[in-house]
């Protein structure tokens, strides 16, 4: 905890944003950092709550020891604070930027709507640690002689690779794209997290002995069996990248796209890479001067909104089939769990028109097969169309952002065929089967972790699964392990 009476004396403050009119003119991060003194004051608000739900299973998937590092920051001990934070989270600069902060929902002070600014403090600790030179490679003192391959360099693959390398194993990471990072690099816009933060972590991991092989599409250009033959263990962290089938008539019209190719293209532009990418459409998708409609109400949809504004869209409309949530939740009914309430992302606050309880009936095109509008209607509480409520929204460009149903099927899944047991849920999602204890698949020497196992989820869940899978692999190879769960 921080100062005993801090929560009574200090008001909650979080980092401010640049004005929307300024930030939509660039793709850089727009959060204005707080001073060290301001961060220490926010850390001082952490109270002696008795049972800190913030770092329990309801609050933080990686079980960050939040009261501990809040106290360390309050007392100015930044060096020990980053050591404590790194003991549970390999990449706090990622989660401090892109995590929705379920820890703050679970904070006891959230009962009064003034939770500790945990996310702000976490990001500040990581950024301060880099500024002070505290984050350096930590190579293993002794090598085990074991060799492990990791397929995929997203947050799960990166976390697992770092943990395994520090345990003394020889680790090789295979990435389909030209640079490491997975959807951290190619899916999350730069205005939410600039990619230099990934680059410096990759350099740290290289200093710890991790070897990255980019531009290698495992299962297509390199057989999975070859990796299994050449390594003592293989960890599959391919992510969940296949979009759900929306089933909306008119998706064939020019101007209708799935959300992820759009985001990947823009990230590749900013990274000065060719927009052609394995598995994604290569024709340029740009929103400048266009009326844009985004179908979906989640984070990916919001990222499309922010990207469209920065490309110069005339108008952006976001369609959400869910009813408009209440402005405030019933604390005693939902706390400390994530509450359904009205939330406005930074991208939505930049001027998006949000339509709730609206279904997308079809995409409307002209005689040349070019998108002209989106036909919608209002729905009832069971998401059934209400007769007579149909309307059409003008659209030159439309993005479908309703989630993902599993990994690409033309790589590892196709290569292993029937050997790899899959689970198909009621929504048609296809995930690789493995439990949360040992993360083993049905294929000998093959483990799996992250979105490819649990389905689309948060970066912080991917980090947790990567860490836990690394522990399971280390224990299987060595008979025991000192890596944490």
Short mmCIF file of C-alpha atoms in Angstrom, two decimals:
data_model
loop_
_atom_site.label_atom_id
_atom_site.label_comp_id
_atom_site.label_asym_id
_atom_site.label_seq_id
_atom_site.Cartn_x
_atom_site.Cartn_y
_atom_site.Cartn_z
CA UNK A 1 0.00 0.00 0.00
CA UNK A 2 1.03 3.64 -0.28
CA UNK A 3 0.32 6.42 2.21
CA UNK A 4 -2.09 5.34 4.95
CA UNK A 5 -4.41 8.30 4.45
CA UNK A 6 -3.51 8.95 0.82
CA UNK A 7 -6.87 7.86 -0.57
CA UNK A 8 -8.55 10.44 1.68
CA UNK A 9 -6.21 13.30 0.86
CA UNK A 10 -5.40 12.88 -2.84
CA UNK A 11 -7.82 12.96 -5.75
CA UNK A 12 -7.58 10.39 -8.53
CA UNK A 13 -5.68 11.66 -11.57
CA UNK A 14 -4.69 9.85 -14.74
CA UNK A 15 -2.52 10.90 -17.65
CA UNK A 16 -4.16 13.45 -19.92
CA UNK A 17 -4.60 13.21 -23.70
CA UNK A 18 -3.74 15.69 -26.42
CA UNK A 19 -6.93 17.36 -27.73
CA UNK A 20 -8.72 15.26 -30.34
CA UNK A 21 -8.28 18.00 -32.93
CA UNK A 22 -4.51 17.70 -32.53
CA UNK A 23 -4.04 13.97 -32.10
CA UNK A 24 -5.98 12.93 -35.22
CA UNK A 25 -3.32 14.70 -37.28
CA UNK A 26 -0.69 12.07 -36.49
CA UNK A 27 -0.29 8.37 -35.62
CA UNK A 28 1.97 8.81 -32.60
CA UNK A 29 0.98 8.17 -29.00
CA UNK A 30 -0.96 11.11 -27.61
CA UNK A 31 -0.89 10.46 -23.87
CA UNK A 32 0.82 13.25 -21.92
CA UNK A 33 3.07 11.63 -19.29
CA UNK A 34 2.70 12.64 -15.66
CA UNK A 35 5.70 13.84 -13.65
CA UNK A 36 7.37 11.48 -11.18
CA UNK A 37 5.89 13.46 -8.31
CA UNK A 38 2.37 13.18 -9.74
CA UNK A 39 2.77 9.42 -10.23
CA UNK A 40 4.02 9.03 -6.65
CA UNK A 41 0.96 10.87 -5.39
CA UNK A 42 -1.31 8.49 -7.32
CA UNK A 43 0.59 5.49 -5.96
CA UNK A 44 0.10 6.93 -2.47
CA UNK A 45 -3.67 6.48 -2.88
CA UNK A 46 -3.35 2.68 -2.64
CA UNK A 47 -5.15 1.93 0.61
CA UNK A 48 -4.84 -0.82 3.21
CA UNK A 49 -7.96 -2.54 1.85
CA UNK A 50 -7.38 -5.89 3.56
CA UNK A 51 -8.02 -8.11 0.55
CA UNK A 52 -6.53 -6.51 -2.60
CA UNK A 53 -8.78 -7.85 -5.35
CA UNK A 54 -6.72 -5.87 -7.87
CA UNK A 55 -4.09 -8.59 -8.13
CA UNK A 56 -6.33 -11.59 -7.59
CA UNK A 57 -7.96 -13.64 -10.37
CA UNK A 58 -10.73 -11.05 -10.75
CA UNK A 59 -8.33 -8.16 -11.26
CA UNK A 60 -5.04 -9.09 -12.93
CA UNK A 61 -4.45 -12.20 -15.06
CA UNK A 62 -0.69 -12.09 -14.39
CA UNK A 63 -1.24 -11.38 -10.68
CA UNK A 64 0.77 -8.17 -10.54
CA UNK A 65 1.62 -7.33 -6.93
CA UNK A 66 0.02 -3.94 -7.25
CA UNK A 67 -0.04 -2.77 -3.60
CA UNK A 68 3.64 -3.67 -3.29
CA UNK A 69 4.88 -1.64 -6.21
CA UNK A 70 2.53 1.22 -5.43
CA UNK A 71 4.26 1.47 -2.05
CA UNK A 72 7.70 1.28 -3.68
CA UNK A 73 6.82 4.09 -6.11
CA UNK A 74 5.37 6.20 -3.31
CA UNK A 75 8.69 5.85 -1.49
CA UNK A 76 10.72 6.64 -4.61
CA UNK A 77 12.20 3.15 -4.97
CA UNK A 78 11.80 2.83 -8.75
CA UNK A 79 14.53 0.18 -9.09
CA UNK A 80 12.80 -2.25 -6.74
CA UNK A 81 9.42 -1.35 -8.21
CA UNK A 82 10.41 -2.55 -11.71
CA UNK A 83 11.96 -5.71 -10.26
CA UNK A 84 8.71 -6.44 -8.47
CA UNK A 85 6.66 -5.70 -11.58
CA UNK A 86 8.89 -7.85 -13.77
CA UNK A 87 8.47 -10.78 -11.39
CA UNK A 88 4.93 -11.22 -12.72
CA UNK A 89 4.86 -9.31 -16.02
CA UNK A 90 7.59 -9.46 -18.67
CA UNK A 91 6.29 -6.44 -20.59
CA UNK A 92 4.63 -3.83 -18.35
CA UNK A 93 5.20 -1.11 -20.96
CA UNK A 94 2.80 -3.05 -23.24
CA UNK A 95 0.08 -3.68 -20.68
CA UNK A 96 0.46 -0.19 -19.22
CA UNK A 97 -0.58 1.13 -22.63
CA UNK A 98 -3.11 -1.30 -24.08
CA UNK A 99 -4.63 -3.23 -21.17
CA UNK A 100 -8.22 -2.21 -20.31
CA UNK A 101 -7.19 -2.38 -16.64
CA UNK A 102 -9.54 -4.89 -14.99
CA UNK A 103 -7.36 -4.28 -11.91
CA UNK A 104 -8.87 -0.80 -11.57
CA UNK A 105 -12.38 -2.26 -11.84
CA UNK A 106 -11.47 -4.58 -8.95
CA UNK A 107 -9.91 -1.82 -6.82
CA UNK A 108 -11.74 -1.29 -3.53
CA UNK A 109 -11.80 2.45 -4.22
CA UNK A 110 -13.81 1.71 -7.36
CA UNK A 111 -16.77 1.21 -5.05
CA UNK A 112 -16.68 5.02 -4.90
CA UNK A 113 -15.75 5.40 -8.59
CA UNK A 114 -12.25 6.65 -7.76
CA UNK A 115 -9.96 3.60 -8.18
CA UNK A 116 -6.21 3.89 -7.87
CA UNK A 117 -4.68 4.86 -11.24
CA UNK A 118 -2.97 1.47 -11.49
CA UNK A 119 -2.48 1.46 -15.25
CA UNK A 120 -0.91 4.92 -15.20
CA UNK A 121 1.50 3.91 -12.43
CA UNK A 122 2.41 0.66 -14.20
CA UNK A 123 3.32 2.43 -17.43
CA UNK A 124 5.28 5.04 -15.48
CA UNK A 125 7.33 2.34 -13.71
CA UNK A 126 8.28 0.69 -17.01
CA UNK A 127 9.12 3.97 -18.75
CA UNK A 128 11.14 5.18 -15.75
CA UNK A 129 13.04 1.89 -15.66
CA UNK A 130 14.14 2.35 -19.28
CA UNK A 131 15.03 5.97 -18.61
CA UNK A 132 17.22 4.96 -15.66
CA UNK A 133 18.83 2.02 -17.48
CA UNK A 134 17.38 -0.62 -15.18
CA UNK A 135 16.18 -2.86 -18.02
CA UNK A 136 19.11 -4.84 -19.41
CA UNK A 137 19.56 -8.38 -20.75
CA UNK A 138 19.49 -11.09 -18.08
CA UNK A 139 21.19 -14.07 -19.76
CA UNK A 140 21.16 -17.42 -17.99
CA UNK A 141 24.25 -18.21 -15.92
CA UNK A 142 24.23 -21.86 -16.98
CA UNK A 143 22.87 -23.50 -20.13
CA UNK A 144 20.72 -26.63 -20.03
CA UNK A 145 21.62 -27.97 -23.46
CA UNK A 146 17.92 -28.13 -24.34
CA UNK A 147 16.53 -26.48 -27.48
CA UNK A 148 13.04 -24.99 -27.76
CA UNK A 149 11.25 -23.54 -30.78
CA UNK A 150 8.48 -20.97 -30.40
CA UNK A 151 6.06 -20.46 -33.30
CA UNK A 152 4.76 -16.90 -33.23
CA UNK A 153 6.26 -13.76 -31.67
CA UNK A 154 3.18 -12.11 -30.23
CA UNK A 155 2.92 -11.39 -26.49
CA UNK A 156 2.49 -15.09 -25.61
CA UNK A 157 5.44 -16.20 -27.73
CA UNK A 158 7.65 -13.34 -26.54
CA UNK A 159 6.89 -13.97 -22.86
CA UNK A 160 7.51 -17.70 -23.19
CA UNK A 161 10.73 -17.20 -25.15
CA UNK A 162 12.13 -14.80 -22.58
CA UNK A 163 11.28 -17.07 -19.66
CA UNK A 164 12.74 -20.16 -21.36
CA UNK A 165 15.94 -18.33 -22.34
CA UNK A 166 16.43 -17.12 -18.77
CA UNK A 167 15.99 -20.73 -17.62
CA UNK A 168 19.02 -21.63 -19.74
CA UNK A 169 17.43 -23.16 -22.82
CA UNK A 170 18.40 -22.39 -26.41
CA UNK A 171 15.33 -20.61 -27.80
CA UNK A 172 14.44 -19.97 -31.44
CA UNK A 173 11.37 -17.89 -32.33
CA UNK A 174 9.78 -18.29 -35.77
CA UNK A 175 7.67 -15.39 -37.05
CA UNK A 176 5.65 -15.28 -40.30
CA UNK A 177 5.96 -11.50 -40.67
CA UNK A 178 9.11 -9.51 -41.45
CA UNK A 179 9.49 -8.24 -37.87
CA UNK A 180 8.73 -9.76 -34.44
CA UNK A 181 5.76 -8.71 -32.33
CA UNK A 182 2.76 -10.43 -33.91
CA UNK A 183 -0.47 -8.47 -33.52
CA UNK A 184 1.27 -6.24 -30.97
CA UNK A 185 3.14 -4.79 -33.92
CA UNK A 186 0.72 -5.27 -36.79
CA UNK A 187 -2.70 -5.18 -35.12
CA UNK A 188 -2.46 -2.47 -32.46
CA UNK A 189 -2.25 1.07 -33.94
CA UNK A 190 0.78 3.22 -33.20
CA UNK A 191 -1.40 5.84 -31.55
CA UNK A 192 -2.06 3.27 -28.81
CA UNK A 193 1.46 1.82 -28.65
CA UNK A 194 4.43 2.87 -30.72
CA UNK A 195 6.54 -0.01 -31.97
CA UNK A 196 9.87 1.13 -30.60
CA UNK A 197 8.76 -0.39 -27.29
CA UNK A 198 8.63 -3.80 -28.98
CA UNK A 199 11.99 -3.24 -30.68
CA UNK A 200 13.84 -2.54 -27.44
CA UNK A 201 12.36 -5.65 -25.80
CA UNK A 202 13.46 -7.71 -28.80
CA UNK A 203 16.99 -6.34 -28.36
CA UNK A 204 16.92 -7.29 -24.69
CA UNK A 205 15.78 -10.81 -25.58
CA UNK A 206 18.49 -11.17 -28.21
CA UNK A 207 20.98 -10.25 -25.49
CA UNK A 208 19.53 -13.08 -23.43
CA UNK A 209 20.18 -15.58 -26.21
CA UNK A 210 16.84 -15.68 -28.04
CA UNK A 211 17.21 -16.09 -31.81
CA UNK A 212 14.47 -14.67 -34.04
CA UNK A 213 13.72 -16.09 -37.49
CA UNK A 214 11.40 -13.68 -39.32
CA UNK A 215 9.70 -14.19 -42.65
CA UNK A 216 9.25 -17.91 -41.93
CA UNK A 217 5.70 -19.22 -42.33
CA UNK A 218 5.75 -22.40 -40.24
CA UNK A 219 3.53 -25.09 -41.71
CA UNK A 220 3.95 -23.65 -45.21
CA UNK A 221 7.65 -22.89 -45.74
CA UNK A 222 8.93 -24.90 -42.79
CA UNK A 223 7.31 -28.15 -41.71
CA UNK A 224 6.20 -28.39 -38.10
CA UNK A 225 7.57 -31.94 -38.01
CA UNK A 226 11.03 -30.60 -38.81
CA UNK A 227 10.84 -28.33 -35.77
CA UNK A 228 9.64 -31.24 -33.64
CA UNK A 229 12.54 -33.38 -34.86
CA UNK A 230 15.18 -30.69 -34.30
CA UNK A 231 14.00 -29.39 -30.90
CA UNK A 232 13.30 -30.81 -27.47
CA UNK A 233 10.04 -28.86 -27.33
CA UNK A 234 7.94 -26.67 -29.65
CA UNK A 235 5.50 -24.03 -28.39
CA UNK A 236 2.74 -22.88 -30.76
CA UNK A 237 1.63 -19.28 -30.10
CA UNK A 238 0.07 -18.47 -33.45
CA UNK A 239 -2.69 -16.17 -32.25
CA UNK A 240 -6.33 -15.91 -33.38
CA UNK A 241 -6.42 -14.19 -36.76
CA UNK A 242 -9.23 -15.66 -38.88
CA UNK A 243 -12.17 -13.19 -38.89
CA UNK A 244 -15.63 -14.43 -37.98
CA UNK A 245 -17.98 -14.82 -40.92
CA UNK A 246 -20.46 -11.98 -40.57
CA UNK A 247 -23.01 -13.57 -42.87
CA UNK A 248 -24.03 -10.13 -44.17
CA UNK A 249 -25.16 -9.94 -47.82
CA UNK A 250 -23.05 -7.65 -49.98
CA UNK A 251 -19.61 -8.35 -48.51
CA UNK A 252 -18.35 -8.78 -52.09
CA UNK A 253 -18.79 -5.09 -52.90
CA UNK A 254 -15.66 -3.01 -53.39
CA UNK A 255 -15.11 -1.07 -50.17
CA UNK A 256 -16.17 -3.79 -47.70
CA UNK A 257 -13.28 -5.24 -45.70
CA UNK A 258 -12.50 -7.21 -42.59
CA UNK A 259 -10.98 -4.98 -39.94
CA UNK A 260 -7.60 -6.62 -39.42
CA UNK A 261 -6.18 -6.19 -42.97
CA UNK A 262 -6.93 -2.47 -42.65
CA UNK A 263 -5.08 -2.14 -39.35
CA UNK A 264 -2.19 -4.31 -40.53
CA UNK A 265 -1.75 -2.20 -43.65
CA UNK A 266 -1.57 1.06 -41.74
CA UNK A 267 0.90 -0.34 -39.22
CA UNK A 268 3.07 -1.57 -42.07
CA UNK A 269 2.97 1.89 -43.68
CA UNK A 270 4.09 3.55 -40.47
CA UNK A 271 6.82 0.92 -40.08
CA UNK A 272 8.00 1.75 -43.63
CA UNK A 273 7.19 -1.76 -44.81
CA UNK A 274 5.49 -2.94 -47.98
CA UNK A 275 1.76 -3.36 -47.33
CA UNK A 276 1.80 -6.81 -48.96
CA UNK A 277 1.60 -9.33 -46.14
CA UNK A 278 1.20 -13.09 -45.87
CA UNK A 279 -2.43 -13.99 -45.27
CA UNK A 280 -3.82 -10.46 -45.78
CA UNK A 281 -5.26 -8.67 -48.87
CA UNK A 282 -2.72 -6.44 -50.60
CA UNK A 283 -4.88 -3.77 -52.27
CA UNK A 284 -4.54 -0.40 -50.48
CA UNK A 285 -7.35 0.42 -48.05
CA UNK A 286 -7.57 4.13 -47.22
CA UNK A 287 -10.33 6.18 -45.58
CA UNK A 288 -9.33 9.68 -46.69
CA UNK A 289 -12.35 11.74 -47.80
CA UNK A 290 -14.76 8.84 -47.27
CA UNK A 291 -17.84 8.03 -45.20
CA UNK A 292 -16.85 5.04 -43.08
CA UNK A 293 -19.02 2.51 -41.26
CA UNK A 294 -17.53 0.13 -38.69
CA UNK A 295 -19.59 -2.94 -37.76
CA UNK A 296 -18.77 -4.06 -34.22
CA UNK A 297 -18.40 -2.59 -30.76
CA UNK A 298 -15.09 -3.93 -29.46
CA UNK A 299 -11.46 -2.80 -29.33
CA UNK A 300 -10.72 -3.76 -32.94
CA UNK A 301 -13.68 -1.70 -34.12
CA UNK A 302 -12.48 1.24 -32.03
CA UNK A 303 -9.00 0.94 -33.56
CA UNK A 304 -10.58 1.14 -37.03
CA UNK A 305 -12.41 4.30 -35.95
CA UNK A 306 -9.23 6.02 -34.77
CA UNK A 307 -7.28 4.94 -37.85
CA UNK A 308 -10.01 6.21 -40.20
CA UNK A 309 -10.05 9.63 -38.54
CA UNK A 310 -6.27 9.90 -38.88
CA UNK A 311 -6.48 9.01 -42.56
CA UNK A 312 -8.94 11.85 -43.10
CA UNK A 313 -12.36 10.21 -43.08
CA UNK A 314 -15.27 12.63 -43.52
CA UNK A 315 -17.54 10.73 -41.11
CA UNK A 316 -17.22 7.53 -39.10
CA UNK A 317 -20.24 5.61 -37.83
CA UNK A 318 -19.90 2.65 -35.49
CA UNK A 319 -22.68 0.05 -35.31
CA UNK A 320 -23.15 -2.03 -32.17
CA UNK A 321 -25.87 -4.68 -32.00
CA UNK A 322 -25.84 -4.53 -28.21
CA UNK A 323 -28.14 -2.13 -26.35
CA UNK A 324 -26.63 1.08 -25.05
CA UNK A 325 -25.27 0.21 -21.59
CA UNK A 326 -26.07 2.23 -18.47
CA UNK A 327 -23.86 5.16 -17.58
CA UNK A 328 -23.11 3.62 -14.16
CA UNK A 329 -23.13 0.04 -12.95
CA UNK A 330 -24.64 -1.38 -9.77
CA UNK A 331 -21.46 -1.70 -7.72
CA UNK A 332 -22.85 -4.09 -5.14
CA UNK A 333 -24.06 -6.43 -7.90
CA UNK A 334 -20.90 -6.63 -10.04
CA UNK A 335 -17.84 -5.45 -8.11
CA UNK A 336 -15.00 -6.59 -8.27
CA UNK A 337 -15.72 -7.99 -11.74
CA UNK A 338 -15.64 -6.14 -15.06
CA UNK A 339 -18.86 -4.17 -15.31
CA UNK A 340 -21.07 -3.56 -18.32
CA UNK A 341 -21.42 0.20 -18.50
CA UNK A 342 -21.07 3.02 -20.99
CA UNK A 343 -17.42 3.31 -21.98
CA UNK A 344 -16.03 5.69 -24.59
CA UNK A 345 -12.62 4.93 -26.06
CA UNK A 346 -10.22 7.69 -27.07
CA UNK A 347 -10.96 6.89 -30.72
CA UNK A 348 -14.72 7.12 -30.26
CA UNK A 349 -14.22 10.44 -28.47
CA UNK A 350 -12.61 11.82 -31.62
CA UNK A 351 -16.02 12.23 -33.24
CA UNK A 352 -17.53 8.84 -34.05
CA UNK A 353 -21.30 8.48 -34.37
CA UNK A 354 -22.30 5.44 -32.31
CA UNK A 355 -25.47 3.52 -33.07
CA UNK A 356 -26.58 1.00 -30.42
CA UNK A 357 -29.03 -1.88 -30.70
CA UNK A 358 -28.65 -1.82 -34.46
CA UNK A 359 -28.21 -4.81 -36.78
CA UNK A 360 -26.44 -4.68 -40.14
CA UNK A 361 -28.84 -6.17 -42.70
CA UNK A 362 -26.78 -5.80 -45.85
CA UNK A 363 -24.16 -3.79 -47.67
CA UNK A 364 -25.66 -1.84 -50.57
CA UNK A 365 -23.69 -1.34 -53.78
CA UNK A 366 -24.12 0.51 -57.05
CA UNK A 367 -24.27 -0.97 -60.55
CA UNK A 368 -20.46 -1.04 -60.70
CA UNK A 369 -20.22 -3.21 -57.59
CA UNK A 370 -18.92 -0.39 -55.37
CA UNK A 371 -20.19 0.08 -51.83
CA UNK A 372 -22.72 2.92 -51.51
CA UNK A 373 -24.37 2.34 -48.14
CA UNK A 374 -25.12 0.04 -45.24
CA UNK A 375 -28.70 -1.04 -44.62
CA UNK A 376 -29.52 -1.36 -40.92
CA UNK A 377 -32.43 -1.76 -38.55
CA UNK A 378 -33.14 -1.58 -34.87
CA UNK A 379 -33.33 -4.84 -32.92
CA UNK A 380 -35.15 -5.98 -29.79
CA UNK A 381 -33.59 -7.35 -26.60
CA UNK A 382 -33.14 -10.72 -28.33
CA UNK A 383 -31.31 -9.06 -31.23
CA UNK A 384 -34.21 -9.72 -33.59
CA UNK A 385 -34.98 -7.06 -36.26
CA UNK A 386 -37.87 -4.72 -35.52
CA UNK A 387 -40.09 -4.34 -38.56
CA UNK A 388 -40.35 -0.85 -39.98
CA UNK A 389 -37.11 0.46 -38.43
CA UNK A 390 -34.87 -0.04 -41.47
CA UNK A 391 -32.56 2.77 -42.55
CA UNK A 392 -29.50 3.19 -44.79
CA UNK A 393 -26.25 4.88 -43.81
CA UNK A 394 -24.14 6.35 -46.59
CA UNK A 395 -20.81 4.51 -46.80
CA UNK A 396 -17.83 4.50 -49.14
CA UNK A 397 -15.89 2.16 -46.88
CA UNK A 398 -17.05 -0.44 -44.35
CA UNK A 399 -15.14 -2.58 -41.89
CA UNK A 400 -16.37 -5.77 -40.23
CA UNK A 401 -14.95 -6.01 -36.71
CA UNK A 402 -16.96 -8.72 -34.95
CA UNK A 403 -14.11 -10.84 -33.63
CA UNK A 404 -11.98 -13.80 -34.64
CA UNK A 405 -12.68 -17.51 -34.74
CA UNK A 406 -9.20 -18.98 -34.54
CA UNK A 407 -5.76 -19.18 -36.15
CA UNK A 408 -5.12 -19.22 -39.88
CA UNK A 409 -5.87 -22.73 -41.13
CA UNK A 410 -3.26 -22.90 -43.90
CA UNK A 411 -0.24 -23.10 -41.61
CA UNK A 412 0.37 -25.21 -38.53
CA UNK A 413 -3.19 -26.55 -38.39
CA UNK A 414 -3.14 -27.78 -41.98
CA UNK A 415 0.39 -29.16 -41.69
CA UNK A 416 -0.40 -31.28 -38.63
CA UNK A 417 -3.84 -32.29 -39.90
CA UNK A 418 -5.76 -34.75 -37.73
CA UNK A 419 -2.85 -35.07 -35.27
CA UNK A 420 -3.72 -31.74 -33.65
CA UNK A 421 -6.95 -31.92 -31.63
CA UNK A 422 -9.13 -28.84 -32.01
CA UNK A 423 -12.11 -27.53 -30.09
CA UNK A 424 -15.00 -25.94 -31.97
CA UNK A 425 -17.33 -23.88 -29.76
CA UNK A 426 -20.92 -22.85 -30.41
CA UNK A 427 -19.82 -19.69 -32.24
CA UNK A 428 -17.66 -21.68 -34.63
CA UNK A 429 -14.34 -20.70 -33.03
CA UNK A 430 -11.56 -23.22 -33.58
CA UNK A 431 -8.94 -23.40 -30.83
CA UNK A 432 -6.14 -25.86 -30.20
CA UNK A 433 -6.93 -28.09 -27.22
CA UNK A 434 -4.59 -27.90 -24.23
CA UNK A 435 -5.30 -27.45 -20.53
CA UNK A 436 -4.11 -24.61 -18.30
CA UNK A 437 -1.86 -26.86 -16.22
CA UNK A 438 0.69 -28.22 -18.70
CA UNK A 439 -0.38 -26.62 -22.02
CA UNK A 440 0.40 -29.85 -23.90
CA UNK A 441 -1.36 -30.58 -27.18
CA UNK A 442 -2.29 -33.95 -28.67
CA UNK A 443 1.02 -33.92 -30.59
CA UNK A 444 4.11 -35.21 -28.80
CA UNK A 445 6.60 -32.44 -27.87
CA UNK A 446 4.14 -29.71 -28.93
CA UNK A 447 2.73 -27.17 -26.46
CA UNK A 448 0.42 -24.23 -27.16
CA UNK A 449 -0.49 -20.95 -25.43
CA UNK A 450 -2.21 -17.62 -26.00
CA UNK A 451 -5.12 -16.80 -28.28
CA UNK A 452 -4.60 -19.93 -30.37
CA UNK A 453 -5.56 -21.93 -27.28
CA UNK A 454 -8.00 -19.72 -25.35
CA UNK A 455 -9.49 -17.74 -28.22
CA UNK A 456 -9.21 -14.00 -28.82
CA UNK A 457 -8.36 -12.25 -25.60
CA UNK A 458 -6.25 -9.54 -23.96
CA UNK A 459 -2.51 -8.98 -24.26
CA UNK A 460 -2.20 -9.55 -20.52
CA UNK A 461 -3.82 -13.00 -20.83
CA UNK A 462 -1.39 -13.88 -23.62
CA UNK A 463 1.56 -12.88 -21.41
CA UNK A 464 0.20 -15.02 -18.58
CA UNK A 465 -0.26 -18.06 -20.82
CA UNK A 466 3.20 -17.65 -22.34
CA UNK A 467 4.77 -17.53 -18.88
CA UNK A 468 2.81 -20.54 -17.67
CA UNK A 469 3.58 -22.57 -20.79
CA UNK A 470 7.28 -21.76 -20.37
CA UNK A 471 7.13 -23.11 -16.84
CA UNK A 472 5.40 -26.29 -18.02
CA UNK A 473 7.99 -26.85 -20.76
CA UNK A 474 10.91 -26.21 -18.40
CA UNK A 475 9.48 -28.66 -15.88
CA UNK A 476 8.91 -31.30 -18.58
CA UNK A 477 12.45 -30.95 -19.93
CA UNK A 478 14.31 -30.67 -16.63
CA UNK A 479 12.10 -32.54 -14.16
CA UNK A 480 11.67 -29.42 -12.02
CA UNK A 481 11.50 -25.66 -12.52
CA UNK A 482 12.03 -22.41 -10.69
CA UNK A 483 10.00 -20.40 -13.20
CA UNK A 484 6.86 -18.88 -11.66
CA UNK A 485 3.32 -19.67 -12.74
#
